[in-house]
Coordinates of C-alpha atoms and ligand atoms in Angstrom, one line a residue:
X1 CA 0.0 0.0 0.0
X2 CA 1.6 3.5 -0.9
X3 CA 1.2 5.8 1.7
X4 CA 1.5 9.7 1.8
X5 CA 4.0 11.0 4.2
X6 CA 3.4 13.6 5.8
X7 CA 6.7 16.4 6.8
X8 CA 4.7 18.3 9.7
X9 CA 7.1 17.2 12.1
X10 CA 10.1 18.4 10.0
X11 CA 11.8 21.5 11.1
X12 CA 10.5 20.6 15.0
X13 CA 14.2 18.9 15.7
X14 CA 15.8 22.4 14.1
X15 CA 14.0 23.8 16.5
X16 CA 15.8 22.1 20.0
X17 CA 18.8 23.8 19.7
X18 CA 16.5 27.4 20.4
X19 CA 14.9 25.9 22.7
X20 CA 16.2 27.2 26.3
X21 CA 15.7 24.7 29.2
X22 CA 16.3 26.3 32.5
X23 CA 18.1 24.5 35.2
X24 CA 16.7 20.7 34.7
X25 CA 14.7 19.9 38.1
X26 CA 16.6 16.4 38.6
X27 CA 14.1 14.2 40.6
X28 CA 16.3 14.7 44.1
X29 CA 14.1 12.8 46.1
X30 CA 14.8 9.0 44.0
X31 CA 12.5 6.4 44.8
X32 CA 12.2 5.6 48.4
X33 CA 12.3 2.0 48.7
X34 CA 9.7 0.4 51.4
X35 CA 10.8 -1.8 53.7
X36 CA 10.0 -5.2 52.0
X37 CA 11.9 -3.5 48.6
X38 CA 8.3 -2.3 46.8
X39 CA 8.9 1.2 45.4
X40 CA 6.8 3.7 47.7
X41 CA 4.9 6.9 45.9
X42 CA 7.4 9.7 45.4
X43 CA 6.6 13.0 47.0
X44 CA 5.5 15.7 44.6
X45 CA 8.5 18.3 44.9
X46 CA 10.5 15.1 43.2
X47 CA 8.4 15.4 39.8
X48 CA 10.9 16.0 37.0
X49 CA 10.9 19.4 34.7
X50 CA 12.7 22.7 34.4
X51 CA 12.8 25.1 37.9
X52 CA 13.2 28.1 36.0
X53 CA 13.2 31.4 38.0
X54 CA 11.4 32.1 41.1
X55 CA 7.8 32.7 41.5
X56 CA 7.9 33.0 37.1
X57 CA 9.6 29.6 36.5
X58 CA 10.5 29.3 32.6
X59 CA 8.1 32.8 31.9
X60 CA 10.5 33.8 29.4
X61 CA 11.1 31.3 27.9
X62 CA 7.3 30.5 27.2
X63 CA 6.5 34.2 26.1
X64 CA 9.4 34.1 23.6
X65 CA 8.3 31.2 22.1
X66 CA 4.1 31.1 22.8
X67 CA 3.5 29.8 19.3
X68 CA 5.2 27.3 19.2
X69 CA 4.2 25.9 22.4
X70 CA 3.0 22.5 21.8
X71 CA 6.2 21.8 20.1
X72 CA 8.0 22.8 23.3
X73 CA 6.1 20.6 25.1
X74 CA 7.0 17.5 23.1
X75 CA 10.2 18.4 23.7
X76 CA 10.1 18.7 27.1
X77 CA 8.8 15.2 27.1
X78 CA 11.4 14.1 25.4
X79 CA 14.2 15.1 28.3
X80 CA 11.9 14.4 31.1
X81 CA 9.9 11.8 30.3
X82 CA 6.1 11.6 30.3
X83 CA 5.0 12.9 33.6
X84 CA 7.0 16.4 34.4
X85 CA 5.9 19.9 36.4
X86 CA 6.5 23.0 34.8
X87 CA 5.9 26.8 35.9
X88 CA 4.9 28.7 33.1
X89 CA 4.4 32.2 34.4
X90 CA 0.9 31.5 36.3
X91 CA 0.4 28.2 34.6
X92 CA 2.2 26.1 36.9
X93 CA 1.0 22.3 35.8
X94 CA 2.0 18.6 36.1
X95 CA 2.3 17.5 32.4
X96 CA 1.3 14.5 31.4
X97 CA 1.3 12.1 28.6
X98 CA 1.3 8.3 29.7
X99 CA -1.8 6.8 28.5
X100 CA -2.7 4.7 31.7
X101 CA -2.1 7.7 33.8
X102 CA -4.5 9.7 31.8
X103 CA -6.9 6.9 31.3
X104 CA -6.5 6.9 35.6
X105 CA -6.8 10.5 36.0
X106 CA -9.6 10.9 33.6
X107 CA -11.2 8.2 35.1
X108 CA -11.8 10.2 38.3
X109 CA -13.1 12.9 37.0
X110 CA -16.4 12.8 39.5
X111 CA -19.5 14.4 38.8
X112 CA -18.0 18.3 38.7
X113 CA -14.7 18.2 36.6
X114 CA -12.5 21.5 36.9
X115 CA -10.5 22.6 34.1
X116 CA -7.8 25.0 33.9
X117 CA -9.0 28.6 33.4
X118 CA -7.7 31.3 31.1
X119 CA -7.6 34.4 34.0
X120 CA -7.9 37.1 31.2
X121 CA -11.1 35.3 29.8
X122 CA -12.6 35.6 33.2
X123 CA -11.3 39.4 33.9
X124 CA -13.7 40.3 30.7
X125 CA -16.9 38.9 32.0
X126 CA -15.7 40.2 35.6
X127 CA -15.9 44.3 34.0
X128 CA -18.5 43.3 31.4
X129 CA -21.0 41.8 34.4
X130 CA -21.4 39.0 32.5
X131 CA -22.1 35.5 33.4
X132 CA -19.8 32.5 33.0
X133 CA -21.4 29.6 30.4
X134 CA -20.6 26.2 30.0
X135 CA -16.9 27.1 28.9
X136 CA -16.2 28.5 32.0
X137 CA -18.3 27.6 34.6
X138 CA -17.9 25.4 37.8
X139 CA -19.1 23.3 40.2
X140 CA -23.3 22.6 40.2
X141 CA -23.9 25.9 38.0
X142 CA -21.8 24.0 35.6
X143 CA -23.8 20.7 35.5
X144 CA -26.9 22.4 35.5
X145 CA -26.1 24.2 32.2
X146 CA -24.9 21.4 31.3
X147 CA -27.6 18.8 31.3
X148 CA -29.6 21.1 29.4
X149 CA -27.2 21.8 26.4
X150 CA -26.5 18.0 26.6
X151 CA -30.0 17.5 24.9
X152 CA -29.5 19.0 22.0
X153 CA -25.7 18.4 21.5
X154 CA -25.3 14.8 22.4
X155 CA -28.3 13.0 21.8
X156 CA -27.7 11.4 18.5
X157 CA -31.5 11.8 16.9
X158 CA -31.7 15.4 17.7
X159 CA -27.9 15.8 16.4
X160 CA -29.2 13.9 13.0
X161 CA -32.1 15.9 13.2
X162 CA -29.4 19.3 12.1
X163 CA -28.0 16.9 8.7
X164 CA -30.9 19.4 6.3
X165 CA -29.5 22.7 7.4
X166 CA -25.7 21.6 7.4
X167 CA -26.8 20.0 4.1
X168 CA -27.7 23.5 2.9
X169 CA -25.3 25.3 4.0
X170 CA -22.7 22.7 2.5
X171 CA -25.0 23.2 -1.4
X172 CA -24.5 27.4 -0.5
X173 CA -20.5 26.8 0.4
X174 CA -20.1 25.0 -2.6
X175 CA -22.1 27.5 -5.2
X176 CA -20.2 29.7 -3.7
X177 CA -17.1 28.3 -4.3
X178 CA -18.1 28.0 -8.4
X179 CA -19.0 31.7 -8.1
X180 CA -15.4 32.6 -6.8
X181 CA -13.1 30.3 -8.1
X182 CA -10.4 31.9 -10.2
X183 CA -9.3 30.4 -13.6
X184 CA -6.1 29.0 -11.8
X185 CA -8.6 27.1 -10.2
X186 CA -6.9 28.2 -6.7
X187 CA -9.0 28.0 -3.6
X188 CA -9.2 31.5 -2.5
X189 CA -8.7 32.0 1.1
X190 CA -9.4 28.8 2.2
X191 CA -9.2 29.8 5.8
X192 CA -11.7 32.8 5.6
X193 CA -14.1 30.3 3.5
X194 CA -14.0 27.5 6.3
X195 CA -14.7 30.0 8.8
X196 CA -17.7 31.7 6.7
X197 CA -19.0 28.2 6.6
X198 CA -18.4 26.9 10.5
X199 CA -20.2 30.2 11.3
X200 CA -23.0 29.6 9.1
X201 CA -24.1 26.3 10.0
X202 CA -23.9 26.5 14.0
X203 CA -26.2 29.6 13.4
X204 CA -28.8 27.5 12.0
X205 CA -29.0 25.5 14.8
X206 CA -28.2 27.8 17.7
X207 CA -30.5 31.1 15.8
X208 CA -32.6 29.1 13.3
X209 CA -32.0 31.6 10.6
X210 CA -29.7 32.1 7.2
X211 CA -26.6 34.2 8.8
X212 CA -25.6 35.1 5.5
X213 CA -21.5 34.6 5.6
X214 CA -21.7 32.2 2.4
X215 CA -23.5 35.7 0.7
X216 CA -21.3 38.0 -1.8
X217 CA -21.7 40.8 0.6
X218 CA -21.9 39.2 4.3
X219 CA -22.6 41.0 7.0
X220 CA -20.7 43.6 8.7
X221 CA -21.7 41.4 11.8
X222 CA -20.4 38.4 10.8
X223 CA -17.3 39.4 9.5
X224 CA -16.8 41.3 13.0
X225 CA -17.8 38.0 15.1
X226 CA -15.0 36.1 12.9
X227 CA -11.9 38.7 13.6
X228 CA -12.9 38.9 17.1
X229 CA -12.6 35.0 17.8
X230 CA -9.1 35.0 15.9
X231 CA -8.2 38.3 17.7
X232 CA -9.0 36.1 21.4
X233 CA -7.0 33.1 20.4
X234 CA -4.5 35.2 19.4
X235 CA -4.2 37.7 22.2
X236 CA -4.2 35.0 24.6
X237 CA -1.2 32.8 23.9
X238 CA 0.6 35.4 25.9
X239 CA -1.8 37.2 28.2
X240 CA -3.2 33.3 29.5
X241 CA 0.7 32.8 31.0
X242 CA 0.2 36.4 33.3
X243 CA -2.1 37.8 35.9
X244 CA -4.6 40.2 34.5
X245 CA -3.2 43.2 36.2
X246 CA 0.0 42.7 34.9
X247 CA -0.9 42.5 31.4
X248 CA -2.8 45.7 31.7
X249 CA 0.4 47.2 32.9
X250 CA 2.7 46.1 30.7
X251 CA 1.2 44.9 27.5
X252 CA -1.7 47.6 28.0
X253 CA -2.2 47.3 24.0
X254 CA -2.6 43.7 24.0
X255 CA -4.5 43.3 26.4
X256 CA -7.2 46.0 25.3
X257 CA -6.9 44.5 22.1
X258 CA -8.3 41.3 24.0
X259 CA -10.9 43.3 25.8
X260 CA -12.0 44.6 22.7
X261 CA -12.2 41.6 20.7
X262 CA -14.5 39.6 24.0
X263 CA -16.9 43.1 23.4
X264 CA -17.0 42.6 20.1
X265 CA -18.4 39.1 19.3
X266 CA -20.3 39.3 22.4
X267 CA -22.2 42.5 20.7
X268 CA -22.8 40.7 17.6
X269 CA -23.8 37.2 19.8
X270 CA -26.3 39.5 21.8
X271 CA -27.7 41.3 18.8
X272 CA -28.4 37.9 17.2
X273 CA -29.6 36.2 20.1
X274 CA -32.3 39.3 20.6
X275 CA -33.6 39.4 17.1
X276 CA -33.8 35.8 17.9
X277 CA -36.0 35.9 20.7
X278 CA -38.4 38.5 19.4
X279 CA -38.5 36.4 15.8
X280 CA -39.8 33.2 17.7
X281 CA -41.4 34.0 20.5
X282 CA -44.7 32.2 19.3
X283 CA -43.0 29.4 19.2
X284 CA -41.9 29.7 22.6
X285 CA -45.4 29.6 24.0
X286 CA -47.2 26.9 21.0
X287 CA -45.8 23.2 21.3
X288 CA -44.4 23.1 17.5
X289 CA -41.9 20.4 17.6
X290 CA -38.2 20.6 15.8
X291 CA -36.9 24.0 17.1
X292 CA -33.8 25.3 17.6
X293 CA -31.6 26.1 20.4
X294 CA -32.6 29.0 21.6
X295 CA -36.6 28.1 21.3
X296 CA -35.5 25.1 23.5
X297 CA -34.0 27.1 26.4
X298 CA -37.0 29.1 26.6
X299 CA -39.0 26.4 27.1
X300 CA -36.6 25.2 29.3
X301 CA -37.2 28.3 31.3
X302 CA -33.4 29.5 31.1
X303 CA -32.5 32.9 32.5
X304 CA -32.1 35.5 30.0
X305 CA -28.3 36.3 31.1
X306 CA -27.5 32.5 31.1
X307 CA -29.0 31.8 27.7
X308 CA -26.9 34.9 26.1
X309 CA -23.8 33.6 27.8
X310 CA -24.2 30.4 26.3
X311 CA -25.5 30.8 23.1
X312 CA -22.7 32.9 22.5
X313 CA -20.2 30.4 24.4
X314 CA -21.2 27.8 22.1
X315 CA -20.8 29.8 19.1
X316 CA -17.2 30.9 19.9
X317 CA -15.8 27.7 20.7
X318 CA -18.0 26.0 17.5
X319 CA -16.2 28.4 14.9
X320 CA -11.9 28.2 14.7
X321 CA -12.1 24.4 15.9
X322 CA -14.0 23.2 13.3
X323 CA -12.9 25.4 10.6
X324 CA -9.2 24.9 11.6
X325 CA -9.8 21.2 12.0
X326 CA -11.5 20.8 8.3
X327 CA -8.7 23.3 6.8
X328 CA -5.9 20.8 8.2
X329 CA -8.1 18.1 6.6
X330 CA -8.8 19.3 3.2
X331 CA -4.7 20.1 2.9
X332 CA -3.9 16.4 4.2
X333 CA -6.5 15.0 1.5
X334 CA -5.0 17.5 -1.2
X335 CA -1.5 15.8 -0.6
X336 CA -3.0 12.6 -0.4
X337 CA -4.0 11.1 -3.8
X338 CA -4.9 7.7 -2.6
X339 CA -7.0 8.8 1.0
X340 CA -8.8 11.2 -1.8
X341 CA -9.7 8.3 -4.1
X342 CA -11.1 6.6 -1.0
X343 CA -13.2 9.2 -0.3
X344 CA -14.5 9.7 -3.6
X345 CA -15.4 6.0 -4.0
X346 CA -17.0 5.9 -0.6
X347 CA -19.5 9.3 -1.5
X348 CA -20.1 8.1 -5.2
X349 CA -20.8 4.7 -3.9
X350 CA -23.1 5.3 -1.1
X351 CA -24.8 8.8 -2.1
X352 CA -26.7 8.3 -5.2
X353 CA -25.6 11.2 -8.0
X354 CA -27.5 14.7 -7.1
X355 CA -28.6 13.4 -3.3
X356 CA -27.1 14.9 0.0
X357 CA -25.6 12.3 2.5
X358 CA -28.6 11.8 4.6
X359 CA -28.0 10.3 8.5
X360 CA -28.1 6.8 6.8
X361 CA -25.8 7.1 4.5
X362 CA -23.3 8.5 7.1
X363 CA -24.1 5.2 8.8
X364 CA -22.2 3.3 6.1
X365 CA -19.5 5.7 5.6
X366 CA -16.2 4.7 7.6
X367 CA -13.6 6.0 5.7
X368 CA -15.0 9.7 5.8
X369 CA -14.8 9.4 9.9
X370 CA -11.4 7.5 9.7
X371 CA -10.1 10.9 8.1
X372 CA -11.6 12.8 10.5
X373 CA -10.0 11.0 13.3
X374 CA -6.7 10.7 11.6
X375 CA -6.8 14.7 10.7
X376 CA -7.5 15.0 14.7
X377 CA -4.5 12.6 15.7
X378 CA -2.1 14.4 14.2
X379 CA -3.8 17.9 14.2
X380 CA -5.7 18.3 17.7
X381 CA -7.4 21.9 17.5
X382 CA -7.4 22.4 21.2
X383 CA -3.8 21.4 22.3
X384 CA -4.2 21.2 26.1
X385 CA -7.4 18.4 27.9
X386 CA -6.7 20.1 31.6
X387 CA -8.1 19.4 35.0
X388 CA -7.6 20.3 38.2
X389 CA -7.4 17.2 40.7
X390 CA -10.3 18.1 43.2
X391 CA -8.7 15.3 45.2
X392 CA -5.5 13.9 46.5
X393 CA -4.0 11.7 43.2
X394 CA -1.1 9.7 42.5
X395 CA 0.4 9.8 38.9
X396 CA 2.7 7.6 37.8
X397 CA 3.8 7.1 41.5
X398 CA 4.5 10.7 42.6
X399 CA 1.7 12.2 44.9
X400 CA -0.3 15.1 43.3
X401 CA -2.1 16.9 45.7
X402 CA -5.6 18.2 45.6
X403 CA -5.6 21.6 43.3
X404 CA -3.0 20.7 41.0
X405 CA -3.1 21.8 37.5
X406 CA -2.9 19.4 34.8
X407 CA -2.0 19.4 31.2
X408 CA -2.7 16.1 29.0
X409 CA -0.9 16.9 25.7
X410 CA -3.0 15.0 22.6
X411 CA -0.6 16.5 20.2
X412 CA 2.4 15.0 21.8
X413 CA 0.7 11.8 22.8
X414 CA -0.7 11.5 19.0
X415 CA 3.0 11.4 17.6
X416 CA 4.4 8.8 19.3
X417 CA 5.9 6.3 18.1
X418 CA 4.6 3.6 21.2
X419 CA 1.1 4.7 20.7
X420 CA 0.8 4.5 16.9
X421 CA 3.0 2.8 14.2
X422 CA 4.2 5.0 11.9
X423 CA 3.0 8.5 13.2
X424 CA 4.0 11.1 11.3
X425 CA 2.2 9.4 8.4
X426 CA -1.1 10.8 7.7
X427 CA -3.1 7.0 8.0
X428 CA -6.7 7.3 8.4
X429 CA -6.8 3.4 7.5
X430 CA -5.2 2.8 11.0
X431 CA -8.7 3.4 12.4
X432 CA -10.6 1.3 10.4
X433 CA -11.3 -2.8 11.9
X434 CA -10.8 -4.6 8.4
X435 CA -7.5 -2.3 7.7
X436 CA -5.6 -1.5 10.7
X437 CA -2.6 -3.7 12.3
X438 CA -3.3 -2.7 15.8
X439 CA -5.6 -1.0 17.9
X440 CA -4.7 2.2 19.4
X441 CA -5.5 2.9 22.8
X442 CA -8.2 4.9 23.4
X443 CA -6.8 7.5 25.5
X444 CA -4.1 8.0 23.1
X445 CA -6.7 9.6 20.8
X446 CA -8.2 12.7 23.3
X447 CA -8.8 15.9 20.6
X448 CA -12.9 16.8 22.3
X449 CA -11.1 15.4 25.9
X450 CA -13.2 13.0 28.1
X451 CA -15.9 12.2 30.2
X452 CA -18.5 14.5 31.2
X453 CA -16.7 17.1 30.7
X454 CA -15.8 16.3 26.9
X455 CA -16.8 18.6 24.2
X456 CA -20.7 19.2 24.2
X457 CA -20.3 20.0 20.6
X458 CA -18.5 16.8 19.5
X459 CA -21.1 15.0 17.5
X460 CA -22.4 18.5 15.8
X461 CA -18.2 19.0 14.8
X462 CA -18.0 15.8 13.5
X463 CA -21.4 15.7 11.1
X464 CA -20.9 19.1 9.9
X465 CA -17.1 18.2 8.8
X466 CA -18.2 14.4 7.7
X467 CA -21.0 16.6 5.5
X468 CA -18.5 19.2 4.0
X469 CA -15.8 17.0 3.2
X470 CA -17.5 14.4 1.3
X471 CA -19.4 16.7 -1.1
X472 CA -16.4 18.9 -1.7
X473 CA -14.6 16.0 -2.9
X474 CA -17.3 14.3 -4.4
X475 CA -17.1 17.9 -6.5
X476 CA -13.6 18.6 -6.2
X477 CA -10.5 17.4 -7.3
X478 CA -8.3 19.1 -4.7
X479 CA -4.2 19.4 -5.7
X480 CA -1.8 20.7 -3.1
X481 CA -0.3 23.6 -4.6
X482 CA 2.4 24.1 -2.0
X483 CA 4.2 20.7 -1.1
X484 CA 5.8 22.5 2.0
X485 CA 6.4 20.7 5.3
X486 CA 3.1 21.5 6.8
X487 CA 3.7 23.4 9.8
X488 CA 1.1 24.3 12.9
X489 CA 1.4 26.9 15.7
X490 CA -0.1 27.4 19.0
X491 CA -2.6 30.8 19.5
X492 CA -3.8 29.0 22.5
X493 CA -5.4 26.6 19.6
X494 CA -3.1 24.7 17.3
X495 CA -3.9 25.8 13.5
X496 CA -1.7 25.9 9.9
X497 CA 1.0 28.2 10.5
X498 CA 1.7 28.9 6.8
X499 CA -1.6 29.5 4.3
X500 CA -2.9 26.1 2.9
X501 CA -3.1 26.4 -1.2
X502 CA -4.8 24.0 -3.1
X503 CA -6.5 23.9 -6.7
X504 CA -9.9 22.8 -7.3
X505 CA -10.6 20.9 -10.4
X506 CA -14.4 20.8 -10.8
X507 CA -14.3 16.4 -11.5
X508 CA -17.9 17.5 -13.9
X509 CA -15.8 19.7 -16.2
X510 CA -12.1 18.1 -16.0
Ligands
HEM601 C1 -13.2 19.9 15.7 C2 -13.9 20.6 16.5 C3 -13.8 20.7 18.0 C4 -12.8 20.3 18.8 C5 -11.5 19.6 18.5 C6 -13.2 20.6 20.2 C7 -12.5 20.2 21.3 C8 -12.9 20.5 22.6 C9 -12.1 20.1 23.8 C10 -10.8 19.3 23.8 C11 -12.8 20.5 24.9 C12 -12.5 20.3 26.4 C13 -12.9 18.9 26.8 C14 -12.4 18.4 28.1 O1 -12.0 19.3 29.0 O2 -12.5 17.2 28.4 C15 -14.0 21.2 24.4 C16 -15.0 21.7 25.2 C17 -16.1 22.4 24.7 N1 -16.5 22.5 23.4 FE1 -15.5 21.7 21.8 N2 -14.4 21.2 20.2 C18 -14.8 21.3 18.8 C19 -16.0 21.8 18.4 C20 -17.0 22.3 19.2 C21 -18.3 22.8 18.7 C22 -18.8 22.7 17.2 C23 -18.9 23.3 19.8 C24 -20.3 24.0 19.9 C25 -21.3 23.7 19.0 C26 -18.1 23.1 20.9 C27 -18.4 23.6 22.2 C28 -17.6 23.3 23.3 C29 -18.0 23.7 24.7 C30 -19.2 24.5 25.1 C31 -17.1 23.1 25.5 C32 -17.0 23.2 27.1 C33 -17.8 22.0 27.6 C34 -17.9 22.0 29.1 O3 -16.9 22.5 29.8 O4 -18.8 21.4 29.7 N3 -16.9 22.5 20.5 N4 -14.0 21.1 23.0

């Protein structure tokens, strides 16, 4: 079998020699033996990692290189081995990436997991006066949000019930494409497209109306909700590693910038969510069945303040992860002649000519989801699953105590060679039963985390990119342009650090 390799790893190894590691924290306290010889659990200050400087720890050395963080990371593994400690600024976390130790401490989440917050996120809804939403909330506020949003994220027949409006947004995305592809036949902005479609389809669910991004002249709105996101990943691969009052002080420009951006796409959210409101309010009080998100936390009686908060919650985190994700996708397939081939069998076999994948066909369509999960292996949007341990743990047999931060690395635990044969090679037949040579563990594999605390919008990510990506190939021939090592960064999501080009040769005229 020919296989596509992939370079995204190329260039990471130039990188060691830049990469400054403080004074190695050896672990001083080695193993105390017990009396009968039985290794006994090692205290925590005897966790490996780099010191770095007092009360910052290896600040520095994070700011100076925050994007390419997740590379650092993998490199920190390789010195100190999978479990290590390491103070970044205010981030100081036990990093982890042994698969039974995460399967363990994932394991216990209980019923309220905690995750590691981003202070600046809070310090806007802090001055704002605005509540926290599933993202960010805690404790039985948290779960409470939570059981309602599960409904109509999770639950696989109401998630099958949104395959007619992702459908149409898909037949807009791709007439839109025809309208604005260039006679070099290069996909323009493919970024800015992705996004334009992400935001488009979780608007129909969460706002039950056409957003218009896919339109020649989109909205002011929409284009404004789109920068804002970017402009709050991007602000806060520094600001996350400093206290709040710092940052004002001495990055007063990024940090307003951050400010700014939060103010922005909660504005267009509220707007949207108000029109909304005053749109379906009928609704609200008949019994008409198949509504949308916001109808359904009316009649779930949710406070006004908590439904803004998480409508708009929902649409932030819905739009860079899944456009990034499918961007990273569509570049692999370009590269990929073979994977593409697959796919174009699996859609032309299943989907009769001029039909939409309906939730049946999907059913019988493995490959598309092996490419999906491959494309996540080697390209998890969100690079960091954190917890706190609400308990006293032991990890790998040093004791973590209650209100530790940690950091499970998917991106680092993806690549490794003891998890997955072969894993810089882009593979998506490793997931498949009748193909694959051995089974990967299943916490190797963590890109929407674990447990009840996984990402609510898991099965809505996967059906909208499982929609997109088989039409567009079923339509498309897609050629990589730019045969480049394909390189990611880290703006507190991992995404393409260099633009993706690839030609579109329309397979009805070619
Ligand atoms: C490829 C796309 C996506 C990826 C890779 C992704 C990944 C993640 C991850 C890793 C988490 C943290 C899980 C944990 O701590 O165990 C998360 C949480 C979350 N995601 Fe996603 N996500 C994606 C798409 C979406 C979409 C489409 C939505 C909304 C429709 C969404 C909404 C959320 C929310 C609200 C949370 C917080 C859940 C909670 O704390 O209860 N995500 N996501």
């Amino acid at each position: 079998m020919s296989m596509c390799r992939v370079t995204g790893q190329a260039g990471f190894g130039q990188c060691r020699s830049a990469l400054l590691v403080l004074r190695r924290h050896k672990a001083t306290a080695a193993a105390i033996q017990s009396k009968d010889g039985g290794e006994v659990v090692k205290p925590f200050s005897a966790l490996p990692g780099p010191r770095g400087l007092p009360f910052i720890g290896t600040l520095f050395h994070t700011m100076r290189n925050s994007s390419r963080l997740h590379e650092s990371i993998q490199e920190r593994h390789e010195t100190y081995g999978p479990i290590f400690r390491e103070k970044l600024g205010i981030l100081d976390a036990v990093f982890l990436m042994d698969v039974d130790a995460v399967e363990s401490l994932l394991r216990q989440d209980g019923k309220y997991p905690s995750r590691m917050q981003v202070d600046v996120w809070h310090e806007y809804r802090n001055i704002a006066g605005i509540r926290k939403g599933l993202l960010l909330n805690e404790g039985e506020t948290w779960h409470a949000l939570r059981r309602i949003v599960d409904r109509h994220m999770l639950k696989t027949r109401t998630v099958e019930s949104y395959t007619g409006d992702f459908n149409t947004v898909v037949a807009e995305f791709l007439d839109r494409m025809d309208r604005i592809l260039p006679d070099d036949k290069e996909m323009p902005s493919p970024d800015e497209e992705l996004f334009n479609w992400s935001l488009e389809s979780i608007s129909r669910i969460l706002y039950e109306k056409k957003l218009g991004c896919l339109l020649d002249g989109k909205s002011k709105d929409a284009q404004d909700f789109i920068n804002s996101a970017h402009e709050i990943f991007a602000t806060s691969r520094t600001l996350a590693f400093l206290p709040p009052h710092v940052s004002k002080v001495i990055m007063p420009k990024l940090y307003k910038q951050h400010m700014a951006a939060w103010e922005t796409s909660f504005r267009v959210a509220k707007g949207v969510i108000d029109e909304t409101i005053e749109r379906i309010k009928n609704k609200v009080e008949s019994d008409e069945g198949d509504v949308g998100f916001i109808t359904h936390f009316l009649k779930e009686n949710m406070d006004k303040q908590d439904l803004y908060v998480n409508v708009w919650e929902l649409m932030a985190a819905a739009v860079d992860t899944t456009s990034y994700t499918t961007l990273a996708m569509l570049n692999e397939i370009s590269r990929c002649p073979r994977v593409q081939d697959a796919l174009y069998e699996e859609i032309t076999r299943v989907v009769p000519a001029g039909e939409q994948p309906t939730a049946d066909h999907l059913k019988e369509m493995h490959y598309i989801k092996a490419v999906i999960k491959e494309t996540l292996r080697m390209y998890p949007t969100v690079g960091g699953i954190t917890r706190i341990a609400q308990n006293d743990l032991v990890l790998m047999n040093y004791s973590i105590p209650k209100g530790t931060k940690i950091w499970v690395d998917p991106y680092t635990m993806g690549r490794l060679r003891r998890h997955y044969d072969d894993p810089d090679t882009f593979l998506p037949e490793r997931w498949l039963r009748a193909t694959r040579t051995t089974k990967p563990h299943p916490f190797a594999w963590l890109p929407f985390g674990f447990g009840v605390r996984a990402c609510v919008g898991r099965r809505v990510a996967e059906l909208e990119m499982q929609l997109l990506v088989s039409q567009f190939v079923r339509k498309y021939k897609l050629e990589a342009i730019s045969t480049e090592p394909f390189r990611i960064k880290y703006d507190l999501i991992l995404l393409p650090k260099d633009p993706v080009r690839i030609r579109l040769i329309d397979r009805e005229s070619a």
